[in-house]
Amino acid sequence: MELQERLGANETGLPDGVQERLATFAEWTGTTAFPADKVLEKCEGEDTFSDEFLAYVQRVGMSLDWVYLGDAMPLVMRAYNAAQESRA
């Protein structure tokens, strides 16, 4: 079973919830939502993140784990590690 199937990919090829998280990020940050239909591109017959999306994610500081998988653990750990570093 491919990752997309396990994640419940919809007609865009994105896991369920990605479009909502893109909209939520835009709302929270006052930015324009990245178009969901531009997140993936075909590369050698398989879907991969588009260069445009990766550049956007880097520019705005969006967590790929959160937007693609809904995984908040990297966000929690980043805040925890920053707090630990400030105590050192």
CSV table of C-alpha atoms in Angstrom, one decimal:
chain,number,residue,atom,x,y,z
A,1,MET,CA,0.0,0.0,0.0
A,2,GLU,CA,1.4,3.4,-1.0
A,3,LEU,CA,1.7,6.3,1.4
A,4,GLN,CA,-1.1,8.2,-0.4
A,5,GLU,CA,-3.5,5.3,0.1
A,6,ARG,CA,-2.6,5.0,3.8
A,7,LEU,CA,-3.1,8.7,4.4
A,8,GLY,CA,-6.5,8.7,2.7
A,9,ALA,CA,-5.5,10.8,-0.4
A,10,ASN,CA,-8.3,12.7,-2.0
A,11,GLU,CA,-8.8,13.7,-5.7
A,12,THR,CA,-5.9,16.2,-5.5
A,13,GLY,CA,-3.6,13.3,-4.5
A,14,LEU,CA,-3.1,15.0,-1.1
A,15,PRO,CA,-3.8,13.4,2.2
A,16,ASP,CA,-7.1,14.4,3.8
A,17,GLY,CA,-6.8,17.6,5.8
A,18,VAL,CA,-4.0,19.2,3.8
A,19,GLN,CA,-6.2,21.8,2.1
A,20,GLU,CA,-7.7,22.7,5.5
A,21,ARG,CA,-4.3,23.0,7.1
A,22,LEU,CA,-3.1,25.3,4.2
A,23,ALA,CA,-6.1,27.5,4.8
A,24,THR,CA,-5.6,27.5,8.5
A,25,PHE,CA,-2.0,28.5,8.2
A,26,ALA,CA,-3.0,31.4,5.9
A,27,GLU,CA,-5.6,32.5,8.4
A,28,TRP,CA,-3.3,32.3,11.4
A,29,THR,CA,-0.4,34.1,9.6
A,30,GLY,CA,-2.3,36.6,7.5
A,31,THR,CA,-0.8,35.1,4.3
A,32,THR,CA,-2.4,33.8,1.2
A,33,ALA,CA,-3.1,30.1,1.2
A,34,PHE,CA,-0.8,28.1,-1.0
A,35,PRO,CA,-2.9,26.5,-3.8
A,36,ALA,CA,-3.5,22.8,-3.0
A,37,ASP,CA,-3.3,21.9,-6.6
A,38,LYS,CA,0.3,23.1,-6.8
A,39,VAL,CA,1.7,21.2,-3.8
A,40,LEU,CA,2.6,18.1,-5.8
A,41,GLU,CA,4.1,17.5,-9.2
A,42,LYS,CA,4.9,14.4,-11.2
A,43,CYS,CA,8.6,13.4,-11.2
A,44,GLU,CA,9.6,10.3,-13.0
A,45,GLY,CA,6.0,9.0,-12.8
A,46,GLU,CA,5.6,9.6,-9.1
A,47,ASP,CA,4.1,12.5,-7.1
A,48,THR,CA,6.6,14.6,-5.2
A,49,PHE,CA,6.5,18.1,-3.6
A,50,SER,CA,6.8,20.8,-6.2
A,51,ASP,CA,9.8,23.2,-6.0
A,52,GLU,CA,7.3,26.0,-5.7
A,53,PHE,CA,5.7,24.5,-2.7
A,54,LEU,CA,9.0,23.7,-1.0
A,55,ALA,CA,10.2,27.3,-1.6
A,56,TYR,CA,7.0,28.6,-0.1
A,57,VAL,CA,7.3,26.3,3.0
A,58,GLN,CA,10.8,27.5,3.6
A,59,ARG,CA,10.0,31.1,3.1
A,60,VAL,CA,7.1,31.1,5.5
A,61,GLY,CA,8.4,28.6,8.0
A,62,MET,CA,5.6,26.1,7.6
A,63,SER,CA,6.1,22.6,9.0
A,64,LEU,CA,5.9,20.0,6.3
A,65,ASP,CA,5.1,17.3,8.9
A,66,TRP,CA,2.1,19.4,10.1
A,67,VAL,CA,0.7,20.5,6.8
A,68,TYR,CA,1.1,17.1,5.0
A,69,LEU,CA,0.6,14.6,7.8
A,70,GLY,CA,-1.2,16.7,10.5
A,71,ASP,CA,1.7,15.8,12.8
A,72,ALA,CA,2.2,18.4,15.5
A,73,MET,CA,5.1,16.6,17.2
A,74,PRO,CA,7.8,18.5,15.4
A,75,LEU,CA,6.2,21.8,16.5
A,76,VAL,CA,6.0,20.7,20.1
A,77,MET,CA,9.6,19.4,20.1
A,78,ARG,CA,10.9,22.6,18.5
A,79,ALA,CA,9.3,24.7,21.2
A,80,TYR,CA,10.6,22.3,23.9
A,81,ASN,CA,14.1,22.3,22.5
A,82,ALA,CA,14.2,26.1,22.3
A,83,ALA,CA,13.1,26.3,25.9
A,84,GLN,CA,15.8,23.9,27.0
A,85,GLU,CA,18.4,25.9,25.1
A,86,SER,CA,17.4,29.1,26.7
A,87,ARG,CA,17.8,27.5,30.2
A,88,ALA,CA,21.4,26.4,29.4
